[in-house]
């Protein structure tokens, strides 16, 4: 992912977000991810919001059945979830995964409105998202 054009911008707001879907196929224990994609242009200006639209259909020729659990997206700058990332209207699945150029990985669990950070081999809760925090 880090080698895709514009995927790493360090502390700068420039760069390109990439996103995709995390799914299981054929009721296997393993999880799979679609190839990272982006339909929106890179936005180098600090005042512009970046966005990413994951694919809507999983194309996996080895899958007889597919269940999508989460979407994922990258932040080219060294940040965690934005407020827009956490808004209910922007949550198509129960989970959202986000990572940045430092290889920090965050998980947002919609039902409990909790943000977790991957520390070692487990996700540790680091933030509770409240409706006040999101402005409604």
PDB file of C-alpha atoms in Angstrom:
ATOM      1  CA  UNK A   1       0.000   0.000   0.000  1.00  0.00           C
ATOM      2  CA  UNK A   2       2.766   2.442   0.923  1.00  0.00           C
ATOM      3  CA  UNK A   3       4.253   2.143  -2.570  1.00  0.00           C
ATOM      4  CA  UNK A   4       1.133   3.360  -4.386  1.00  0.00           C
ATOM      5  CA  UNK A   5       1.341   6.882  -5.872  1.00  0.00           C
ATOM      6  CA  UNK A   6       0.874   9.555  -3.203  1.00  0.00           C
ATOM      7  CA  UNK A   7       0.173   7.029  -0.428  1.00  0.00           C
ATOM      8  CA  UNK A   8       2.800   8.495   1.914  1.00  0.00           C
ATOM      9  CA  UNK A   9       2.887  12.206   2.717  1.00  0.00           C
ATOM     10  CA  UNK A  10       4.488  12.183   6.195  1.00  0.00           C
ATOM     11  CA  UNK A  11       3.297  15.152   8.255  1.00  0.00           C
ATOM     12  CA  UNK A  12       1.983  16.936   5.145  1.00  0.00           C
ATOM     13  CA  UNK A  13      -1.709  16.994   4.183  1.00  0.00           C
ATOM     14  CA  UNK A  14      -0.809  16.183   0.566  1.00  0.00           C
ATOM     15  CA  UNK A  15      -1.152  12.711  -0.830  1.00  0.00           C
ATOM     16  CA  UNK A  16      -3.756  10.179  -1.816  1.00  0.00           C
ATOM     17  CA  UNK A  17      -6.085   7.999   0.259  1.00  0.00           C
ATOM     18  CA  UNK A  18      -6.669   4.417  -0.843  1.00  0.00           C
ATOM     19  CA  UNK A  19      -9.427   2.135   0.360  1.00  0.00           C
ATOM     20  CA  UNK A  20     -11.033  -1.257  -0.020  1.00  0.00           C
ATOM     21  CA  UNK A  21     -13.095  -3.955   1.667  1.00  0.00           C
ATOM     22  CA  UNK A  22     -12.222  -6.685   4.187  1.00  0.00           C
ATOM     23  CA  UNK A  23     -14.175  -9.891   3.709  1.00  0.00           C
ATOM     24  CA  UNK A  24     -14.422 -13.628   4.294  1.00  0.00           C
ATOM     25  CA  UNK A  25     -15.116 -16.105   1.543  1.00  0.00           C
ATOM     26  CA  UNK A  26     -16.636 -19.570   1.555  1.00  0.00           C
ATOM     27  CA  UNK A  27     -17.017 -19.413   5.366  1.00  0.00           C
ATOM     28  CA  UNK A  28     -13.219 -19.804   5.771  1.00  0.00           C
ATOM     29  CA  UNK A  29     -11.533 -18.562   8.954  1.00  0.00           C
ATOM     30  CA  UNK A  30      -9.164 -16.265   7.020  1.00  0.00           C
ATOM     31  CA  UNK A  31      -9.980 -12.686   6.077  1.00  0.00           C
ATOM     32  CA  UNK A  32      -9.139 -11.146   2.715  1.00  0.00           C
ATOM     33  CA  UNK A  33      -8.841  -7.574   1.455  1.00  0.00           C
ATOM     34  CA  UNK A  34      -9.693  -6.169  -1.934  1.00  0.00           C
ATOM     35  CA  UNK A  35      -6.913  -4.405  -3.815  1.00  0.00           C
ATOM     36  CA  UNK A  36      -6.635  -0.767  -2.669  1.00  0.00           C
ATOM     37  CA  UNK A  37      -8.365   1.670  -4.975  1.00  0.00           C
ATOM     38  CA  UNK A  38      -9.418   5.282  -5.144  1.00  0.00           C
ATOM     39  CA  UNK A  39     -11.832   7.105  -7.365  1.00  0.00           C
ATOM     40  CA  UNK A  40     -11.110  10.581  -5.976  1.00  0.00           C
ATOM     41  CA  UNK A  41      -8.201  12.847  -6.983  1.00  0.00           C
ATOM     42  CA  UNK A  42      -5.240  13.670  -4.755  1.00  0.00           C
ATOM     43  CA  UNK A  43      -5.770  16.921  -2.849  1.00  0.00           C
ATOM     44  CA  UNK A  44      -2.573  18.762  -1.889  1.00  0.00           C
ATOM     45  CA  UNK A  45      -4.166  21.763  -0.157  1.00  0.00           C
ATOM     46  CA  UNK A  46      -4.460  21.650   3.674  1.00  0.00           C
ATOM     47  CA  UNK A  47      -7.989  23.058   3.639  1.00  0.00           C
ATOM     48  CA  UNK A  48      -9.409  20.370   1.351  1.00  0.00           C
ATOM     49  CA  UNK A  49     -10.896  17.171   2.735  1.00  0.00           C
ATOM     50  CA  UNK A  50      -9.690  13.910   1.310  1.00  0.00           C
ATOM     51  CA  UNK A  51     -12.041  11.081   0.579  1.00  0.00           C
ATOM     52  CA  UNK A  52     -11.953   7.546  -0.649  1.00  0.00           C
ATOM     53  CA  UNK A  53     -14.678   5.334  -2.066  1.00  0.00           C
ATOM     54  CA  UNK A  54     -14.137   1.585  -1.748  1.00  0.00           C
ATOM     55  CA  UNK A  55     -15.203  -0.798  -4.445  1.00  0.00           C
ATOM     56  CA  UNK A  56     -18.825  -1.872  -4.145  1.00  0.00           C
ATOM     57  CA  UNK A  57     -18.409  -5.415  -5.432  1.00  0.00           C
ATOM     58  CA  UNK A  58     -15.776  -7.968  -4.420  1.00  0.00           C
ATOM     59  CA  UNK A  59     -14.291  -9.730  -7.433  1.00  0.00           C
ATOM     60  CA  UNK A  60     -12.830 -12.985  -6.097  1.00  0.00           C
ATOM     61  CA  UNK A  61     -12.973 -15.906  -8.550  1.00  0.00           C
ATOM     62  CA  UNK A  62     -12.273 -18.424  -5.751  1.00  0.00           C
ATOM     63  CA  UNK A  63     -15.291 -17.311  -3.713  1.00  0.00           C
ATOM     64  CA  UNK A  64     -18.600 -19.113  -3.791  1.00  0.00           C
ATOM     65  CA  UNK A  65     -19.858 -16.840  -1.022  1.00  0.00           C
ATOM     66  CA  UNK A  66     -18.595 -13.502   0.284  1.00  0.00           C
ATOM     67  CA  UNK A  67     -19.363 -11.645   3.507  1.00  0.00           C
ATOM     68  CA  UNK A  68     -17.967  -8.112   3.845  1.00  0.00           C
ATOM     69  CA  UNK A  69     -17.070  -7.160   7.444  1.00  0.00           C
ATOM     70  CA  UNK A  70     -15.346  -3.823   7.112  1.00  0.00           C
ATOM     71  CA  UNK A  71     -13.944  -1.162   4.897  1.00  0.00           C
ATOM     72  CA  UNK A  72     -10.400   0.095   5.170  1.00  0.00           C
ATOM     73  CA  UNK A  73      -8.611   3.217   4.096  1.00  0.00           C
ATOM     74  CA  UNK A  74      -5.236   4.807   4.369  1.00  0.00           C
ATOM     75  CA  UNK A  75      -4.283   8.273   5.490  1.00  0.00           C
ATOM     76  CA  UNK A  76      -1.232   9.532   3.580  1.00  0.00           C
ATOM     77  CA  UNK A  77      -0.445  11.910   6.459  1.00  0.00           C
ATOM     78  CA  UNK A  78       0.450  10.768   9.969  1.00  0.00           C
ATOM     79  CA  UNK A  79      -3.009  10.936  11.513  1.00  0.00           C
ATOM     80  CA  UNK A  80      -5.725   8.686  12.905  1.00  0.00           C
ATOM     81  CA  UNK A  81      -9.472   8.723  12.119  1.00  0.00           C
ATOM     82  CA  UNK A  82     -10.913  12.080  11.101  1.00  0.00           C
ATOM     83  CA  UNK A  83     -14.232  13.234  12.549  1.00  0.00           C
ATOM     84  CA  UNK A  84     -15.881  12.483   9.183  1.00  0.00           C
ATOM     85  CA  UNK A  85     -14.497   8.926   9.335  1.00  0.00           C
ATOM     86  CA  UNK A  86     -16.386   8.393  12.604  1.00  0.00           C
ATOM     87  CA  UNK A  87     -19.795   9.788  11.631  1.00  0.00           C
ATOM     88  CA  UNK A  88     -22.609   7.278  11.543  1.00  0.00           C
ATOM     89  CA  UNK A  89     -23.708   8.314   8.043  1.00  0.00           C
ATOM     90  CA  UNK A  90     -20.243   7.403   6.750  1.00  0.00           C
ATOM     91  CA  UNK A  91     -20.225   3.887   8.240  1.00  0.00           C
ATOM     92  CA  UNK A  92     -21.346   1.298   5.690  1.00  0.00           C
ATOM     93  CA  UNK A  93     -20.150  -1.625   7.878  1.00  0.00           C
ATOM     94  CA  UNK A  94     -19.767  -2.452  11.577  1.00  0.00           C
ATOM     95  CA  UNK A  95     -16.005  -1.968  11.445  1.00  0.00           C
ATOM     96  CA  UNK A  96     -13.642   0.488   9.782  1.00  0.00           C
ATOM     97  CA  UNK A  97      -9.881   0.035   9.643  1.00  0.00           C
ATOM     98  CA  UNK A  98      -7.485   2.924   9.008  1.00  0.00           C
ATOM     99  CA  UNK A  99      -3.715   3.072   8.822  1.00  0.00           C
ATOM    100  CA  UNK A 100      -1.078   5.701   8.165  1.00  0.00           C
ATOM    101  CA  UNK A 101       2.563   5.943   6.969  1.00  0.00           C
ATOM    102  CA  UNK A 102       3.886   5.070  10.444  1.00  0.00           C
ATOM    103  CA  UNK A 103       2.096   1.724  10.061  1.00  0.00           C
ATOM    104  CA  UNK A 104      -0.209   2.649  12.938  1.00  0.00           C
ATOM    105  CA  UNK A 105      -3.441   0.689  12.551  1.00  0.00           C
ATOM    106  CA  UNK A 106      -6.754   1.826  14.019  1.00  0.00           C
ATOM    107  CA  UNK A 107     -10.117   0.059  14.178  1.00  0.00           C
ATOM    108  CA  UNK A 108     -13.471   1.759  14.722  1.00  0.00           C
ATOM    109  CA  UNK A 109     -16.211  -0.501  16.050  1.00  0.00           C
ATOM    110  CA  UNK A 110     -19.554   1.082  15.266  1.00  0.00           C
ATOM    111  CA  UNK A 111     -21.800  -0.674  17.818  1.00  0.00           C
ATOM    112  CA  UNK A 112     -19.783   0.409  20.850  1.00  0.00           C
ATOM    113  CA  UNK A 113     -18.448   3.578  19.134  1.00  0.00           C
ATOM    114  CA  UNK A 114     -14.937   2.678  20.276  1.00  0.00           C
ATOM    115  CA  UNK A 115     -11.635   3.375  18.509  1.00  0.00           C
ATOM    116  CA  UNK A 116      -8.922   0.756  19.004  1.00  0.00           C
ATOM    117  CA  UNK A 117      -5.234   0.840  18.113  1.00  0.00           C
ATOM    118  CA  UNK A 118      -3.261  -2.248  17.168  1.00  0.00           C
ATOM    119  CA  UNK A 119      -0.560  -2.643  19.811  1.00  0.00           C
ATOM    120  CA  UNK A 120       1.529  -5.734  19.344  1.00  0.00           C
ATOM    121  CA  UNK A 121      -0.918  -8.432  18.296  1.00  0.00           C
ATOM    122  CA  UNK A 122      -4.103  -7.040  19.813  1.00  0.00           C
ATOM    123  CA  UNK A 123      -6.410  -4.075  19.430  1.00  0.00           C
ATOM    124  CA  UNK A 124      -6.470  -1.883  22.553  1.00  0.00           C
ATOM    125  CA  UNK A 125      -9.317   0.631  23.127  1.00  0.00           C
ATOM    126  CA  UNK A 126      -7.996   4.206  23.032  1.00  0.00           C
ATOM    127  CA  UNK A 127     -11.056   6.406  22.530  1.00  0.00           C
ATOM    128  CA  UNK A 128     -14.814   6.376  23.049  1.00  0.00           C
ATOM    129  CA  UNK A 129     -16.703   8.357  20.381  1.00  0.00           C
ATOM    130  CA  UNK A 130     -19.640  10.321  21.747  1.00  0.00           C
ATOM    131  CA  UNK A 131     -22.408  12.054  19.862  1.00  0.00           C
ATOM    132  CA  UNK A 132     -21.253  15.344  21.406  1.00  0.00           C
ATOM    133  CA  UNK A 133     -17.822  14.790  19.913  1.00  0.00           C
ATOM    134  CA  UNK A 134     -19.366  14.339  16.455  1.00  0.00           C
ATOM    135  CA  UNK A 135     -21.526  17.429  16.676  1.00  0.00           C
ATOM    136  CA  UNK A 136     -25.031  15.949  16.843  1.00  0.00           C
TER     137      UNK A 136
END
